[in-house]
PDB file of C-alpha atoms in Angstrom:
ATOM      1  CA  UNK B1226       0.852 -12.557  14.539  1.00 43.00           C
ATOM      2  CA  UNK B1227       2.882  -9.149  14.322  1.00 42.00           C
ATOM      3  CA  UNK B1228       3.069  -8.098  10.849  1.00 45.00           C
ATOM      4  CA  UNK B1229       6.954  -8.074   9.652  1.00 46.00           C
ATOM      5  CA  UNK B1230       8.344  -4.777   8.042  1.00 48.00           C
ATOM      6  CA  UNK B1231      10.032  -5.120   4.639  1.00 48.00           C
ATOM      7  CA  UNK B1232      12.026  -2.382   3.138  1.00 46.00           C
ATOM      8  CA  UNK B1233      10.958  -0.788  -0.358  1.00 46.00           C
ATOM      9  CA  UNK B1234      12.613   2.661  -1.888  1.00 41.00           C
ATOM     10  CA  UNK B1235      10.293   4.832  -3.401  1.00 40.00           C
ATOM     11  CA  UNK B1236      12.918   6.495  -5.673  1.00 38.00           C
ATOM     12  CA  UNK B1237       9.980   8.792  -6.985  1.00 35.00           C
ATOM     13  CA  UNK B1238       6.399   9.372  -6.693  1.00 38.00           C
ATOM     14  CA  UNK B1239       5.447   6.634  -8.528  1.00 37.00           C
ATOM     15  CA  UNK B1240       8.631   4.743  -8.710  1.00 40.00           C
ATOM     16  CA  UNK B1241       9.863   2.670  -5.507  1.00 43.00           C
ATOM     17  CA  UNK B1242      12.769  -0.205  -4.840  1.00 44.00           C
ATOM     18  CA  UNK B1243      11.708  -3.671  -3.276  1.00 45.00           C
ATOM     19  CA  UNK B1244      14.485  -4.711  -0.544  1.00 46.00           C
ATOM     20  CA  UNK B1245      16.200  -8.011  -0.999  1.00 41.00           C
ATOM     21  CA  UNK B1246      14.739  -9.765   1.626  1.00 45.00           C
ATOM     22  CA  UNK B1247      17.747 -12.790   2.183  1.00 47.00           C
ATOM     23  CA  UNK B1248      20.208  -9.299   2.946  1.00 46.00           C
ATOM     24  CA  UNK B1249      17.814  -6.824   5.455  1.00 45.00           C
ATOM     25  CA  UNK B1250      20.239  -4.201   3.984  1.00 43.00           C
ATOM     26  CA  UNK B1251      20.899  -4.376   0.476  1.00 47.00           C
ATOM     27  CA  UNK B1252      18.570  -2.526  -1.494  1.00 47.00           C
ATOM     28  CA  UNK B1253      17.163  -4.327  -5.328  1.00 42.00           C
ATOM     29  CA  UNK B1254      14.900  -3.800  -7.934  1.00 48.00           C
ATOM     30  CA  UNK B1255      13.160  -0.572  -8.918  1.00 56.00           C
ATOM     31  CA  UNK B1256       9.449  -0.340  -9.296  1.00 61.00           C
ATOM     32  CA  UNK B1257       6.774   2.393  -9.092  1.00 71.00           C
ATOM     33  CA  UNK B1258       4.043   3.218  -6.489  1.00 74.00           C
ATOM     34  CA  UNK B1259       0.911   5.629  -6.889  1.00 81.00           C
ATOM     35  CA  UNK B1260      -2.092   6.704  -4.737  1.00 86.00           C
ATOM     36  CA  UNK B1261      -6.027   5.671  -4.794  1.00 89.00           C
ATOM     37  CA  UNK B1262      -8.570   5.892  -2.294  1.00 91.00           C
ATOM     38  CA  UNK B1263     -11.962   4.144  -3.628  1.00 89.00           C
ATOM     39  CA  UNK B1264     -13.762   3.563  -0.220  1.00 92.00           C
ATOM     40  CA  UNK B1265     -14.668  -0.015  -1.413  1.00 94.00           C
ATOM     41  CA  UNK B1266     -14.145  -2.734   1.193  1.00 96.00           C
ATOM     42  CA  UNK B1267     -10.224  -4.177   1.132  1.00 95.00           C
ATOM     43  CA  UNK B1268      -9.883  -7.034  -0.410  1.00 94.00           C
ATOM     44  CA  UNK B1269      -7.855  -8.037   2.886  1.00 95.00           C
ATOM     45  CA  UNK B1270     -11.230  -7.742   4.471  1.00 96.00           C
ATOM     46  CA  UNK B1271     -12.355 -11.258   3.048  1.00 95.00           C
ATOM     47  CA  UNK B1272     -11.759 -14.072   5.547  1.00 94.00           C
ATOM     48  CA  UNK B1273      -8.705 -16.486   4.537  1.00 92.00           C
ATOM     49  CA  UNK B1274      -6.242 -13.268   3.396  1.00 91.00           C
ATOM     50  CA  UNK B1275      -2.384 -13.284   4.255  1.00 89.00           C
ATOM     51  CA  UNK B1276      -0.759 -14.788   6.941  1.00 88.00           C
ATOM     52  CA  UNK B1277      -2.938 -13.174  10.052  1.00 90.00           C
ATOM     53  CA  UNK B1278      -5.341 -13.658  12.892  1.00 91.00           C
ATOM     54  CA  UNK B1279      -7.989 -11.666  11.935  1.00 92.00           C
ATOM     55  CA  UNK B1280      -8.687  -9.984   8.429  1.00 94.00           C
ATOM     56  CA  UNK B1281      -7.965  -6.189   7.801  1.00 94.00           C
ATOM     57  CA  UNK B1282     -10.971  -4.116   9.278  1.00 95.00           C
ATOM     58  CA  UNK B1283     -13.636  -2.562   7.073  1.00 97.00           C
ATOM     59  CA  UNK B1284     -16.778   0.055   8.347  1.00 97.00           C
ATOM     60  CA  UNK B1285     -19.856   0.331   7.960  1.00 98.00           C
ATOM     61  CA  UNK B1286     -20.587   2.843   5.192  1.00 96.00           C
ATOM     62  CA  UNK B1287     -23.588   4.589   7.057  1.00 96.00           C
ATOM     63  CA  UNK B1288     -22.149   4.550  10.539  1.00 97.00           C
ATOM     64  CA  UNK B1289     -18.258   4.605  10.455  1.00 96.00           C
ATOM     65  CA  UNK B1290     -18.561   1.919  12.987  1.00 97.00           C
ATOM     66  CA  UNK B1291     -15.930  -1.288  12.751  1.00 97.00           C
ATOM     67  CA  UNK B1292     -17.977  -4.333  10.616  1.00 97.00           C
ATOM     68  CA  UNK B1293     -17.578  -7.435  12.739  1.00 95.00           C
ATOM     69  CA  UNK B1294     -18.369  -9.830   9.780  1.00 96.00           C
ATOM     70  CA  UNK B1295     -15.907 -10.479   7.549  1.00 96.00           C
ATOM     71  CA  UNK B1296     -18.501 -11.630   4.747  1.00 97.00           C
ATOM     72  CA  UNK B1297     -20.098  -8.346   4.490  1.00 97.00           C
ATOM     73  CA  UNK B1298     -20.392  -7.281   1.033  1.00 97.00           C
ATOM     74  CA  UNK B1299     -18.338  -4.537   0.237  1.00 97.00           C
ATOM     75  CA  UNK B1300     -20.258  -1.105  -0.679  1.00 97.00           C
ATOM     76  CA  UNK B1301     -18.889  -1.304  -4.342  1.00 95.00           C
ATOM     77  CA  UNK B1302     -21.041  -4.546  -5.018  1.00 95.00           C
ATOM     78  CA  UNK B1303     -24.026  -3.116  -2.950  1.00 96.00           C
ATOM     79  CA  UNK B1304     -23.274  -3.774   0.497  1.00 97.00           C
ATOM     80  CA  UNK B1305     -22.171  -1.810   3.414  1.00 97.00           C
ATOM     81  CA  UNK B1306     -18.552  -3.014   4.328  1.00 98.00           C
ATOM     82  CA  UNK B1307     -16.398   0.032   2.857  1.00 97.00           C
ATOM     83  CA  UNK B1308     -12.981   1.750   3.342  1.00 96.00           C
ATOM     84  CA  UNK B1309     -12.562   3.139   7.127  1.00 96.00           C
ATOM     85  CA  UNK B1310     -11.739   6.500   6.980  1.00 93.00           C
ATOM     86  CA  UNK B1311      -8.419   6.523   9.510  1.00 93.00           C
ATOM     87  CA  UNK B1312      -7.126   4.189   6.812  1.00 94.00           C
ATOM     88  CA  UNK B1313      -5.444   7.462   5.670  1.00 93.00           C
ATOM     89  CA  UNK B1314      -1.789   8.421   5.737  1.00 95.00           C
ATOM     90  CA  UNK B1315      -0.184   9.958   9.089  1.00 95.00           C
ATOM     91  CA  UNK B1316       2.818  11.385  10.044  1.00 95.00           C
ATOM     92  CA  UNK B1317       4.815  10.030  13.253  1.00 96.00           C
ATOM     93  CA  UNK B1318       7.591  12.477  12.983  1.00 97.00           C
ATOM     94  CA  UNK B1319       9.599  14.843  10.233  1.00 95.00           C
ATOM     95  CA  UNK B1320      10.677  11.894   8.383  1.00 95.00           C
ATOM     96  CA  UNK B1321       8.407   8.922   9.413  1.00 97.00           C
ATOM     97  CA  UNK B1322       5.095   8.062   7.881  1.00 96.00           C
ATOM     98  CA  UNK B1323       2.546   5.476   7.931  1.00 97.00           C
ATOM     99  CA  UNK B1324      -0.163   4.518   5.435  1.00 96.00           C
ATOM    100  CA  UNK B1325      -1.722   1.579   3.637  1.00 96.00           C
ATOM    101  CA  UNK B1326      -1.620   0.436   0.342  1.00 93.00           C
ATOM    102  CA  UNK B1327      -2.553  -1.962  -2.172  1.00 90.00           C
ATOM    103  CA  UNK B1328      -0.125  -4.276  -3.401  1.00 87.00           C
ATOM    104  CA  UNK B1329       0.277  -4.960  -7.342  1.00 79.00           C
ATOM    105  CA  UNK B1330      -0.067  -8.927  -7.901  1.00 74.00           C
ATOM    106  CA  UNK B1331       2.437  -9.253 -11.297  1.00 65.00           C
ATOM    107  CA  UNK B1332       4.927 -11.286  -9.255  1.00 62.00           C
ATOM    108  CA  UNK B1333       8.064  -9.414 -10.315  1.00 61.00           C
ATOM    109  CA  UNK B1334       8.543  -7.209  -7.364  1.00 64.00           C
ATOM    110  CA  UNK B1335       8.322 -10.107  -5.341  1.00 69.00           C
ATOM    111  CA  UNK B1336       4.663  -9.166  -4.832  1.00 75.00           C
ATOM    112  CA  UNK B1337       1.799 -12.110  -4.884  1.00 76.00           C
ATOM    113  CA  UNK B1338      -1.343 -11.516  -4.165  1.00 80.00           C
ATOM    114  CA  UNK B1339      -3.060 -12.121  -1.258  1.00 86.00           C
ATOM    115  CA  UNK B1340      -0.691 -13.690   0.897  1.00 87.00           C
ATOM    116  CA  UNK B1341       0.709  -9.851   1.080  1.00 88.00           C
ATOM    117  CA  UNK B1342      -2.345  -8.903   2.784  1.00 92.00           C
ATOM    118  CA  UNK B1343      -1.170  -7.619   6.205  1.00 93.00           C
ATOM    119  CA  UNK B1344       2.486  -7.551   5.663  1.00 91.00           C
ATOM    120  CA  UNK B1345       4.337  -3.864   6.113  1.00 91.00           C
ATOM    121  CA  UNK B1346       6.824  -2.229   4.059  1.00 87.00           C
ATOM    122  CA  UNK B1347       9.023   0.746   4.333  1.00 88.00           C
ATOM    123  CA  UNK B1348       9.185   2.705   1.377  1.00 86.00           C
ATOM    124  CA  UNK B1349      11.815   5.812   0.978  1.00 85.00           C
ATOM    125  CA  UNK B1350      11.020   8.778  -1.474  1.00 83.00           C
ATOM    126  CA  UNK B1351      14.005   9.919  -3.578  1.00 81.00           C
ATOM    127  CA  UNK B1352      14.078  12.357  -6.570  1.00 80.00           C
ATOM    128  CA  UNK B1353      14.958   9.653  -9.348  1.00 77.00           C
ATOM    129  CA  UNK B1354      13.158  10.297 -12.188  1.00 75.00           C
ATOM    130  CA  UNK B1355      11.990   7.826 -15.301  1.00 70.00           C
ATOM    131  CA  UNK B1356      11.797   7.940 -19.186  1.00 70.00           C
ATOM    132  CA  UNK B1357       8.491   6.231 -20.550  1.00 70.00           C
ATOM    133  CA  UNK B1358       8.094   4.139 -23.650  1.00 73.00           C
ATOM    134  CA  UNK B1359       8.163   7.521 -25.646  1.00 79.00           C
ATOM    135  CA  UNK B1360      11.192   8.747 -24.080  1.00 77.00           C
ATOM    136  CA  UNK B1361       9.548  11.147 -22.043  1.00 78.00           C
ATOM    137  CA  UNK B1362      11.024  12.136 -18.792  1.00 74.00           C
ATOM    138  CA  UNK B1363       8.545  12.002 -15.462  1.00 70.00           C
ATOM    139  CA  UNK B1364       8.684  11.109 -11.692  1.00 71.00           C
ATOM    140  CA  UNK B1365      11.186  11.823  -8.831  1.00 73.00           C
ATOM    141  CA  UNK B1366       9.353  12.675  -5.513  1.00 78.00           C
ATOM    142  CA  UNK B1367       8.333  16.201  -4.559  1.00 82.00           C
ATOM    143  CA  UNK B1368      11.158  17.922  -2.816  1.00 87.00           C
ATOM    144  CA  UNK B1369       9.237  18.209   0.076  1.00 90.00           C
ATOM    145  CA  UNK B1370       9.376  14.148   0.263  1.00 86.00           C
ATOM    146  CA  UNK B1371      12.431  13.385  -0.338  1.00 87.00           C
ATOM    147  CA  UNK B1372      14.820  11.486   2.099  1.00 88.00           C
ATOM    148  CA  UNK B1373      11.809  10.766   3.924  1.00 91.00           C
ATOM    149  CA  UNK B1374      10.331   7.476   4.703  1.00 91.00           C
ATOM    150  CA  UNK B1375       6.719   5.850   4.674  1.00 92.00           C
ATOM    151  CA  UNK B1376       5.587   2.431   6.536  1.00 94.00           C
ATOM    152  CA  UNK B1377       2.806   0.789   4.712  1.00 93.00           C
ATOM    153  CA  UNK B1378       0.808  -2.383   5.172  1.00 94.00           C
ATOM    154  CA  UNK B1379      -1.238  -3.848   2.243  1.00 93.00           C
ATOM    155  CA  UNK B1380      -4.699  -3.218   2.694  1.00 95.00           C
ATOM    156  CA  UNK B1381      -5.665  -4.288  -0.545  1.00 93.00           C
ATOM    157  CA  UNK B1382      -4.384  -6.506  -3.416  1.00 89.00           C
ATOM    158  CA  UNK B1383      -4.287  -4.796  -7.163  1.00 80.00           C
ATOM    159  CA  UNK B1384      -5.311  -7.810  -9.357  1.00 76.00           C
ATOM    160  CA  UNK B1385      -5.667  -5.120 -11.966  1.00 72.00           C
ATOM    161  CA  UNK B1386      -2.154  -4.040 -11.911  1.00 66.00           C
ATOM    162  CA  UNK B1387       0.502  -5.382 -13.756  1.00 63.00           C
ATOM    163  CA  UNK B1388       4.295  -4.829 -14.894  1.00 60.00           C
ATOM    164  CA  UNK B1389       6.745  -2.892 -12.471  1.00 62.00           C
ATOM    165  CA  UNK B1390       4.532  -1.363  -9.771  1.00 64.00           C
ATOM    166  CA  UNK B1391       4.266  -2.112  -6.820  1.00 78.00           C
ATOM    167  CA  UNK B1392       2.086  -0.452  -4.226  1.00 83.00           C
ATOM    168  CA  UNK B1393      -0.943   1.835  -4.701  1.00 87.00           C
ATOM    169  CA  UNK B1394      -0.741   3.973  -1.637  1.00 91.00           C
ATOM    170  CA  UNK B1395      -4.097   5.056   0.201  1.00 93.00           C
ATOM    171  CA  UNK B1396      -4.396   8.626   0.092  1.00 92.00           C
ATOM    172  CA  UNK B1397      -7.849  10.417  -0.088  1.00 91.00           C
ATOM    173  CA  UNK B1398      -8.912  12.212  -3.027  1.00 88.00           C
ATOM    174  CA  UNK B1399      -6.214  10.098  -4.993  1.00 87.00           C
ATOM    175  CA  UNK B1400      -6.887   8.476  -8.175  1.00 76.00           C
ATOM    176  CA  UNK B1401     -10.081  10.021  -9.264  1.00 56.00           C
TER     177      UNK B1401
END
């Protein structure tokens, strides 16, 4: 099965837009995204994720090859199914991007769990920024970003994230 592209806004560096996905055009809700790269196998590694043939590839931590068994334990609980390392962001033209990401399970962006493994979204940076619970101002993409565009497919389901965000893009060095 191809995987479908959805449409998300990222209307800052951590904050993006989910598309409505009855209308392909019209634009809804605001969320947030961030980055993380923790080489641990994706959870859309595990046999029985998303709507697909095969699961999302891991590699072997020593080798780099491809790991051709599903049920190999990821390197974060001692085995040697981990991250591969072209599971990085890469540009396809001025404005165009690809990447992976996790997805954030809360289930108010329209985001579930692990039937989003495998699914694709486009995400566009803009410079909207955000107050937090203090009143605080922060966000609103790097100029260099913005009006620019990023295709993502979920990788990786965040069972420990919760509230408004929505994807945890795959970028390495991120989140330490």
């Amino acid at each position: 099965l191809a995987p479908t592209v959805q449409a998300i806004t990222i209307t800052t560096t951590t904050t993006t837009t989910t598309m409505n996905t009855t209308d392909p055009i019209a634009w809804a809700t605001g969320t947030w995204t961030t980055g993380y790269w923790d080489c641990c196998k994706p959870s859309c590694s595990w046999p029985g994720k998303g709507n697909v043939e095969k699961p999302v590839r891991s590699c072997d931590a020593v080798t780099g090859e491809v790991v051709d068994d599903p049920n190999e334990p990821s390197v974060c609980q001692g085995g040697r199914a981990a991250t591969c390392k072209n599971n990085k962001p890469l540009n396809v033209s001025e404005t165009l991007s690809m990447g992976f990401a996790a997805a954030a399970t809360s289930g108010a962006n329209g985001l579930n769990g692990d039937e989003n493994c495998g699914q694709c979204f486009e995400l566009r940076f803009t410079e909207q920024v955000h107050k937090n619970g203090g009143g605080s101002v922060w966000g609103g993409a790097d100029p260099m970003v913005v009006g620019k565009r990023m295709v993502v497919q979920v990788t990786n389901i965040g069972y420990d994230v919760t509230g408004d965000h929505s994807f945890d893009i795959m970028i390495p060095g991120a989140g330490q």
